[in-house]
PDB file of C-alpha atoms in Angstrom:
ATOM      1  CA  MET A1034       0.000   0.000   0.000  1.00 46.00           C
ATOM      2  CA  ARG A1035       1.359   3.380  -0.937  1.00 61.00           C
ATOM      3  CA  LEU A1036       0.041   5.216   2.084  1.00 72.00           C
ATOM      4  CA  THR A1037       3.275   6.644   3.423  1.00 81.00           C
ATOM      5  CA  THR A1038       4.315   8.575   6.491  1.00 88.00           C
ATOM      6  CA  LYS A1039       3.116  11.782   4.827  1.00 91.00           C
ATOM      7  CA  GLY A1040      -0.482  10.569   4.741  1.00 92.00           C
ATOM      8  CA  ARG A1041      -0.346   9.023   8.205  1.00 92.00           C
ATOM      9  CA  TYR A1042       1.135  12.170   9.747  1.00 96.00           C
ATOM     10  CA  ALA A1043      -1.414  14.389   7.993  1.00 96.00           C
ATOM     11  CA  VAL A1044      -4.290  12.334   9.399  1.00 96.00           C
ATOM     12  CA  THR A1045      -2.700  12.295  12.863  1.00 96.00           C
ATOM     13  CA  ALA A1046      -2.168  16.071  12.844  1.00 97.00           C
ATOM     14  CA  MET A1047      -5.714  16.740  11.621  1.00 98.00           C
ATOM     15  CA  LEU A1048      -7.122  14.461  14.299  1.00 97.00           C
ATOM     16  CA  ASP A1049      -5.066  16.318  16.921  1.00 96.00           C
ATOM     17  CA  LEU A1050      -6.481  19.583  15.607  1.00 96.00           C
ATOM     18  CA  ALA A1051     -10.030  18.181  15.762  1.00 97.00           C
ATOM     19  CA  LEU A1052      -9.485  16.995  19.333  1.00 96.00           C
ATOM     20  CA  HIS A1053      -8.425  20.506  20.388  1.00 94.00           C
ATOM     21  CA  GLN A1054     -10.994  22.386  18.324  1.00 91.00           C
ATOM     22  CA  GLY A1055     -12.713  25.067  20.371  1.00 88.00           C
ATOM     23  CA  GLN A1056      -9.537  25.955  22.276  1.00 91.00           C
ATOM     24  CA  GLY A1057      -8.618  28.707  19.837  1.00 92.00           C
ATOM     25  CA  PRO A1058      -5.969  28.405  17.140  1.00 95.00           C
ATOM     26  CA  ILE A1059      -3.620  25.457  17.749  1.00 96.00           C
ATOM     27  CA  THR A1060       0.080  25.936  17.027  1.00 96.00           C
ATOM     28  CA  LEU A1061       2.004  23.460  14.962  1.00 96.00           C
ATOM     29  CA  SER A1062       4.583  23.278  17.729  1.00 95.00           C
ATOM     30  CA  ASP A1063       1.873  21.997  20.101  1.00 94.00           C
ATOM     31  CA  ILE A1064       0.847  19.337  17.583  1.00 96.00           C
ATOM     32  CA  ALA A1065       4.497  18.449  16.964  1.00 95.00           C
ATOM     33  CA  GLN A1066       5.118  17.992  20.672  1.00 93.00           C
ATOM     34  CA  ARG A1067       1.997  15.924  21.332  1.00 93.00           C
ATOM     35  CA  GLN A1068       2.379  13.702  18.287  1.00 94.00           C
ATOM     36  CA  GLY A1069       6.151  13.429  17.962  1.00 93.00           C
ATOM     37  CA  ILE A1070       6.192  14.862  14.434  1.00 95.00           C
ATOM     38  CA  SER A1071       8.864  17.304  13.313  1.00 95.00           C
ATOM     39  CA  LEU A1072       7.722  20.919  13.133  1.00 95.00           C
ATOM     40  CA  SER A1073       9.212  21.459   9.666  1.00 95.00           C
ATOM     41  CA  TYR A1074       7.379  18.383   8.360  1.00 95.00           C
ATOM     42  CA  LEU A1075       4.097  19.685   9.811  1.00 97.00           C
ATOM     43  CA  GLU A1076       4.676  23.067   8.164  1.00 96.00           C
ATOM     44  CA  GLN A1077       4.919  21.353   4.770  1.00 95.00           C
ATOM     45  CA  LEU A1078       1.805  19.265   5.401  1.00 97.00           C
ATOM     46  CA  PHE A1079      -0.257  22.198   6.679  1.00 97.00           C
ATOM     47  CA  SER A1080       0.679  24.276   3.658  1.00 96.00           C
ATOM     48  CA  ARG A1081      -0.999  21.624   1.492  1.00 96.00           C
ATOM     49  CA  LEU A1082      -3.933  21.185   3.868  1.00 97.00           C
ATOM     50  CA  ARG A1083      -4.512  24.959   3.829  1.00 97.00           C
ATOM     51  CA  ARG A1084      -4.527  25.029   0.012  1.00 96.00           C
ATOM     52  CA  LYS A1085      -7.314  22.424   0.067  1.00 96.00           C
ATOM     53  CA  ALA A1086      -9.235  24.498   2.684  1.00 97.00           C
ATOM     54  CA  LEU A1087      -9.082  21.685   5.241  1.00 98.00           C
ATOM     55  CA  VAL A1088      -7.447  24.059   7.741  1.00 98.00           C
ATOM     56  CA  LYS A1089      -7.484  27.817   8.346  1.00 96.00           C
ATOM     57  CA  SER A1090      -4.541  29.741   9.695  1.00 94.00           C
ATOM     58  CA  VAL A1091      -4.452  32.723  12.047  1.00 92.00           C
ATOM     59  CA  ARG A1092      -1.296  34.834  11.988  1.00 91.00           C
ATOM     60  CA  GLY A1093       0.380  36.709  14.771  1.00 86.00           C
ATOM     61  CA  PRO A1094       0.527  36.268  18.533  1.00 86.00           C
ATOM     62  CA  GLY A1095      -1.994  33.691  19.616  1.00 86.00           C
ATOM     63  CA  GLY A1096      -2.128  32.414  16.061  1.00 90.00           C
ATOM     64  CA  GLY A1097      -2.164  28.884  14.809  1.00 95.00           C
ATOM     65  CA  TYR A1098      -4.513  26.585  12.925  1.00 97.00           C
ATOM     66  CA  SER A1099      -8.095  25.450  13.137  1.00 96.00           C
ATOM     67  CA  LEU A1100     -10.170  23.114  11.012  1.00 97.00           C
ATOM     68  CA  GLY A1101     -11.354  24.622   7.748  1.00 97.00           C
ATOM     69  CA  ARG A1102     -14.834  23.202   8.304  1.00 96.00           C
ATOM     70  CA  ASP A1103     -16.632  21.083  10.866  1.00 97.00           C
ATOM     71  CA  ALA A1104     -14.931  17.809  11.825  1.00 97.00           C
ATOM     72  CA  GLU A1105     -17.922  15.793  10.594  1.00 97.00           C
ATOM     73  CA  GLU A1106     -17.385  17.277   7.122  1.00 98.00           C
ATOM     74  CA  ILE A1107     -13.706  16.300   6.816  1.00 98.00           C
ATOM     75  CA  PHE A1108     -13.009  12.704   5.828  1.00 98.00           C
ATOM     76  CA  VAL A1109      -9.769  10.762   6.158  1.00 96.00           C
ATOM     77  CA  ALA A1110      -9.529  10.194   2.384  1.00 94.00           C
ATOM     78  CA  GLN A1111      -9.695  13.972   1.823  1.00 96.00           C
ATOM     79  CA  VAL A1112      -6.809  14.541   4.214  1.00 96.00           C
ATOM     80  CA  ILE A1113      -4.696  11.876   2.528  1.00 94.00           C
ATOM     81  CA  GLY A1114      -5.510  13.286  -0.917  1.00 92.00           C
ATOM     82  CA  ALA A1115      -4.688  16.832   0.179  1.00 94.00           C
ATOM     83  CA  VAL A1116      -1.069  15.883   0.867  1.00 92.00           C
ATOM     84  CA  ASP A1117      -0.772  14.195  -2.541  1.00 78.00           C
ATOM     85  CA  GLU A1118      -1.043  10.676  -1.262  1.00 75.00           C
ATOM     86  CA  ASN A1119      -3.137   7.955  -2.777  1.00 76.00           C
ATOM     87  CA  VAL A1120      -4.405   4.654  -1.569  1.00 76.00           C
ATOM     88  CA  ASP A1121      -2.932   2.175  -4.028  1.00 77.00           C
ATOM     89  CA  THR A1122      -2.148  -1.458  -3.344  1.00 79.00           C
ATOM     90  CA  THR A1123      -0.956  -2.274  -6.871  1.00 77.00           C
ATOM     91  CA  ARG A1124       2.676  -2.732  -7.702  1.00 75.00           C
ATOM     92  CA  CYS A1125       2.369  -0.536 -10.785  1.00 76.00           C
ATOM     93  CA  GLY A1126       0.553   2.436  -9.276  1.00 74.00           C
ATOM     94  CA  GLY A1127      -2.508   1.647 -11.378  1.00 72.00           C
ATOM     95  CA  ALA A1128      -0.618   2.005 -14.670  1.00 77.00           C
ATOM     96  CA  HIS A1129      -1.421  -1.573 -15.782  1.00 77.00           C
ATOM     97  CA  ASN A1130       2.259  -2.296 -16.470  1.00 82.00           C
ATOM     98  CA  CYS A1131       2.994  -4.554 -13.507  1.00 77.00           C
ATOM     99  CA  GLN A1132       4.549  -7.445 -15.394  1.00 77.00           C
ATOM    100  CA  ASN A1133       6.682  -6.976 -18.485  1.00 80.00           C
ATOM    101  CA  ASN A1134       4.909  -3.699 -19.200  1.00 81.00           C
ATOM    102  CA  GLN A1135       1.491  -5.370 -19.108  1.00 83.00           C
ATOM    103  CA  ARG A1136      -1.143  -6.015 -16.495  1.00 83.00           C
ATOM    104  CA  CYS A1137      -0.225  -8.801 -14.057  1.00 86.00           C
ATOM    105  CA  LEU A1138      -2.408 -11.732 -13.066  1.00 89.00           C
ATOM    106  CA  THR A1139      -3.609 -10.128  -9.808  1.00 90.00           C
ATOM    107  CA  HIS A1140      -3.854  -6.511 -10.979  1.00 89.00           C
ATOM    108  CA  ASP A1141      -7.658  -6.374 -10.802  1.00 89.00           C
ATOM    109  CA  LEU A1142      -7.637  -7.861  -7.297  1.00 92.00           C
ATOM    110  CA  TRP A1143      -5.293  -5.140  -6.019  1.00 89.00           C
ATOM    111  CA  MET A1144      -7.187  -2.393  -7.861  1.00 89.00           C
ATOM    112  CA  ASP A1145     -10.416  -3.592  -6.235  1.00 91.00           C
ATOM    113  CA  LEU A1146      -8.748  -3.608  -2.805  1.00 91.00           C
ATOM    114  CA  SER A1147      -7.461  -0.060  -3.356  1.00 88.00           C
ATOM    115  CA  GLY A1148     -10.978   1.046  -4.244  1.00 90.00           C
ATOM    116  CA  ARG A1149     -12.443  -0.552  -1.151  1.00 94.00           C
ATOM    117  CA  ILE A1150      -9.841   1.045   1.116  1.00 91.00           C
ATOM    118  CA  TYR A1151     -10.508   4.442  -0.449  1.00 90.00           C
ATOM    119  CA  ASP A1152     -14.273   3.969  -0.029  1.00 94.00           C
ATOM    120  CA  TYR A1153     -13.750   3.033   3.623  1.00 95.00           C
ATOM    121  CA  LEU A1154     -11.547   6.061   4.335  1.00 94.00           C
ATOM    122  CA  SER A1155     -14.032   8.291   2.487  1.00 95.00           C
ATOM    123  CA  ARG A1156     -16.708   7.381   5.023  1.00 97.00           C
ATOM    124  CA  ILE A1157     -14.687   8.058   8.193  1.00 97.00           C
ATOM    125  CA  SER A1158     -14.874  11.654   9.361  1.00 98.00           C
ATOM    126  CA  LEU A1159     -12.570  13.308  11.841  1.00 98.00           C
ATOM    127  CA  GLN A1160     -15.584  13.652  14.136  1.00 97.00           C
ATOM    128  CA  GLU A1161     -16.112   9.897  14.079  1.00 97.00           C
ATOM    129  CA  LEU A1162     -12.472   9.364  15.044  1.00 96.00           C
ATOM    130  CA  VAL A1163     -12.680  11.993  17.802  1.00 95.00           C
ATOM    131  CA  SER A1164     -15.673  10.127  19.245  1.00 94.00           C
ATOM    132  CA  ARG A1165     -13.858   6.799  19.510  1.00 93.00           C
ATOM    133  CA  ARG A1166     -13.003   5.751  23.033  1.00 92.00           C
ATOM    134  CA  GLY A1167      -9.469   4.654  22.123  1.00 92.00           C
ATOM    135  CA  VAL A1168      -8.719   8.030  20.558  1.00 91.00           C
ATOM    136  CA  GLN A1169     -10.053   9.787  23.649  1.00 89.00           C
ATOM    137  CA  GLU A1170      -7.862   7.640  25.911  1.00 91.00           C
ATOM    138  CA  VAL A1171      -4.719   8.374  23.911  1.00 91.00           C
ATOM    139  CA  ALA A1172      -5.530  12.097  23.802  1.00 89.00           C
ATOM    140  CA  GLN A1173      -5.993  12.129  27.576  1.00 90.00           C
ATOM    141  CA  ARG A1174      -2.684  10.315  28.096  1.00 90.00           C
ATOM    142  CA  GLN A1175      -0.913  12.798  25.839  1.00 88.00           C
ATOM    143  CA  GLN A1176      -2.490  15.672  27.738  1.00 83.00           C
ATOM    144  CA  ASP A1177      -1.506  14.209  31.117  1.00 83.00           C
ATOM    145  CA  HIS A1178       1.981  12.963  30.307  1.00 75.00           C
ATOM    146  CA  GLY A1179       3.183  14.665  27.151  1.00 64.00           C
ATOM    147  CA  ALA A1180       4.056  13.062  23.844  1.00 53.00           C
ATOM    148  CA  PRO A1181       5.015   9.385  24.108  1.00 49.00           C
ATOM    149  CA  VAL A1182       7.835   9.845  21.589  1.00 46.00           C
ATOM    150  CA  ALA A1183       9.517  12.399  23.840  1.00 42.00           C
ATOM    151  CA  VAL A1184       9.251  10.035  26.792  1.00 35.00           C
ATOM    152  CA  GLU A1185      10.706   7.147  24.759  1.00 38.00           C
ATOM    153  CA  ALA A1186      13.598   9.347  23.666  1.00 40.00           C
ATOM    154  CA  MET A1187      14.381  10.279  27.269  1.00 33.00           C
ATOM    155  CA  VAL A1188      14.293   6.628  28.379  1.00 34.00           C
ATOM    156  CA  THR A1189      16.564   5.618  25.488  1.00 34.00           C
ATOM    157  CA  LYS A1190      19.068   8.374  26.303  1.00 37.00           C
ATOM    158  CA  ALA A1191      19.009   7.485  30.008  1.00 38.00           C
ATOM    159  CA  SER A1192      19.725   3.822  29.294  1.00 34.00           C
ATOM    160  CA  LEU A1193      22.822   4.669  27.216  1.00 35.00           C
TER     161      LEU A1193
END
């Protein structure tokens, strides 16, 4: 599957934003700290998300980002598409040239799977994810204890 870190991080950052919606503009540095994603990487992602109107930015002191529309109107597939990712399980990227420049034996199977994954992600809104108990538990842990990546890094450094 060609869903890379870019798509995963974009969804994670948008979910973080949805979880903190209503608290005013959220800074990328806050998201970076909570989610263990580099600030410069988030800046690149949010530039693309802003172009697709999935987020709005507020400049100046107290500035940051908020969702471009309600969380129930933003779907995971839209977020992935906004950062130029696609959901593709084929070896050829859908070009039908998987084997000796022709379609392979299982091409249609993988194309069908890609379509089903895309359909599934097109039906899951950020609001639905926010409402999930597991997401709420992780968000609470991050709020109480800080980003797990930062904690892991400190433990690793201490053990050296």
